[in-house]
GROMACS .gro file of C-alpha atoms in nm:
model
  112
    1MET     CA    1   0.000   0.000   0.000
    2LEU     CA    2   0.097   0.362  -0.036
    3LEU     CA    3   0.083   0.581   0.273
    4VAL     CA    4   0.014   0.947   0.193
    5VAL     CA    5   0.061   1.198   0.477
    6THR     CA    6  -0.030   1.564   0.439
    7TYR     CA    7   0.116   1.850   0.645
    8SER     CA    8  -0.086   2.155   0.541
    9ARG     CA    9  -0.453   2.248   0.531
   10ARG     CA   10  -0.454   2.281   0.152
   11ALA     CA   11  -0.286   1.942   0.107
   12ARG     CA   12  -0.543   1.783   0.343
   13GLU     CA   13  -0.826   1.935   0.140
   14THR     CA   14  -0.680   1.800  -0.183
   15LEU     CA   15  -0.631   1.457  -0.026
   16ARG     CA   16  -0.990   1.456   0.100
   17ASN     CA   17  -1.121   1.549  -0.244
   18ALA     CA   18  -0.906   1.286  -0.415
   19CYS     CA   19  -1.026   1.020  -0.171
   20ARG     CA   20  -1.390   1.111  -0.230
   21ALA     CA   21  -1.350   1.113  -0.608
   22HIS     CA   22  -1.147   0.789  -0.626
   23GLU     CA   23  -1.291   0.567  -0.352
   24GLU     CA   24  -1.195   0.250  -0.541
   25THR     CA   25  -0.826   0.337  -0.491
   26VAL     CA   26  -0.852   0.432  -0.123
   27VAL     CA   27  -0.796   0.151   0.127
   28ARG     CA   28  -0.849   0.373   0.433
   29ARG     CA   29  -0.845   0.742   0.520
   30PHE     CA   30  -0.751   0.892   0.858
   31GLY     CA   31  -0.795   1.270   0.832
   32ARG     CA   32  -0.456   1.392   0.717
   33VAL     CA   33  -0.342   1.044   0.613
   34ALA     CA   34  -0.462   0.793   0.354
   35LEU     CA   35  -0.366   0.443   0.250
   36LEU     CA   36  -0.395   0.396  -0.125
   37ARG     CA   37  -0.390   0.072  -0.319
   38GLU     CA   38  -0.047  -0.006  -0.455
   39THR     CA   39  -0.150   0.029  -0.819
   40GLU     CA   40  -0.028   0.260  -1.090
   41TYR     CA   41  -0.338   0.471  -1.033
   42GLY     CA   42  -0.269   0.490  -0.660
   43ALA     CA   43   0.085   0.603  -0.741
   44PHE     CA   44  -0.056   0.855  -0.989
   45LEU     CA   45  -0.283   1.008  -0.723
   46ALA     CA   46  -0.001   1.019  -0.467
   47CYS     CA   47   0.242   1.176  -0.716
   48ARG     CA   48  -0.021   1.430  -0.819
   49LEU     CA   49  -0.064   1.537  -0.457
   50ARG     CA   50   0.313   1.560  -0.415
   51GLU     CA   51   0.346   1.761  -0.736
   52ARG     CA   52   0.079   2.007  -0.626
   53HIS     CA   53   0.187   2.045  -0.261
   54ALA     CA   54   0.559   1.950  -0.270
   55GLY     CA   55   0.699   1.918   0.083
   56ASP     CA   56   0.354   1.924   0.240
   57VAL     CA   57   0.295   1.567   0.116
   58GLN     CA   58   0.494   1.262   0.219
   59ILE     CA   59   0.457   0.930   0.038
   60GLU     CA   60   0.576   0.600   0.181
   61ARG     CA   61   0.539   0.243   0.062
   62THR     CA   62   0.410   0.015   0.338
   63GLU     CA   63   0.378  -0.354   0.387
   64PRO     CA   64   0.133  -0.530   0.617
   65PHE     CA   65   0.260  -0.639   0.959
   66ASN     CA   66   0.204  -1.010   1.018
   67GLU     CA   67   0.239  -1.051   1.393
   68PHE     CA   68   0.287  -1.428   1.362
   69ALA     CA   69   0.569  -1.403   1.109
   70ASP     CA   70   0.724  -1.068   1.207
   71ALA     CA   71   0.713  -1.059   1.589
   72PRO     CA   72   0.901  -1.310   1.804
   73ASP     CA   73   0.691  -1.556   2.006
   74ALA     CA   74   0.814  -1.403   2.333
   75VAL     CA   75   0.687  -1.059   2.230
   76ARG     CA   76   0.343  -1.189   2.129
   77GLU     CA   77   0.316  -1.395   2.447
   78ALA     CA   78   0.420  -1.096   2.662
   79ALA     CA   79   0.161  -0.874   2.492
   80ALA     CA   80  -0.115  -1.131   2.546
   81ALA     CA   81  -0.019  -1.187   2.911
   82TYR     CA   82   0.007  -0.814   2.978
   83GLU     CA   83  -0.337  -0.746   2.832
   84ALA     CA   84  -0.480  -1.029   3.048
   85ARG     CA   85  -0.319  -0.895   3.372
   86GLU     CA   86  -0.530  -0.868   3.684
   87SER     CA   87  -0.457  -0.502   3.753
   88PRO     CA   88  -0.494  -0.276   3.445
   89SER     CA   89  -0.288   0.001   3.608
   90THR     CA   90   0.028  -0.210   3.649
   91PRO     CA   91   0.309  -0.076   3.426
   92TYR     CA   92   0.468  -0.330   3.193
   93ASP     CA   93   0.812  -0.325   3.359
   94ARG     CA   94   0.662  -0.406   3.699
   95PHE     CA   95   0.441  -0.673   3.540
   96ALA     CA   96   0.737  -0.836   3.361
   97ALA     CA   97   0.977  -0.825   3.660
   98GLY     CA   98   1.062  -1.174   3.780
   99THR     CA   99   0.898  -1.343   3.480
  100GLU     CA  100   1.030  -1.476   3.154
  101HIS     CA  101   0.864  -1.191   2.963
  102PRO     CA  102   1.112  -0.966   2.780
  103ASP     CA  103   1.229  -0.645   2.942
  104SER     CA  104   1.089  -0.331   2.777
  105GLU     CA  105   1.433  -0.169   2.749
  106ALA     CA  106   1.571  -0.478   2.572
  107MET     CA  107   1.274  -0.480   2.332
  108ARG     CA  108   1.334  -0.112   2.249
  109GLY     CA  109   1.686  -0.196   2.135
  110ARG     CA  110   1.603  -0.496   1.916
  111GLU     CA  111   1.498  -0.468   1.553
  112LEU     CA  112   1.223  -0.698   1.429
   0.00000   0.00000   0.00000
């Protein structure tokens, strides 16, 4: 998919109009951001926005995140256990202390 981010009011208006006029190309729209289908037409719309608004439009190519293929088992298990914790106000580091769940500082330093 193509991620289009706008940084000015005029660019947001143009993005909104493009999304309304070309709904078949829009995967999802979030105010100042839109995900477009990764087709030539999606690229055309994104490039058109960039051409009109220059630095007020950022375009990125994205790929879906598959938590089962992309995240280690320990990370998924820690997330599931943390969401199932008894006390919702317990911070993760306190929750993970003394368990086999990964330390938050270690996770911050590791690339997927």
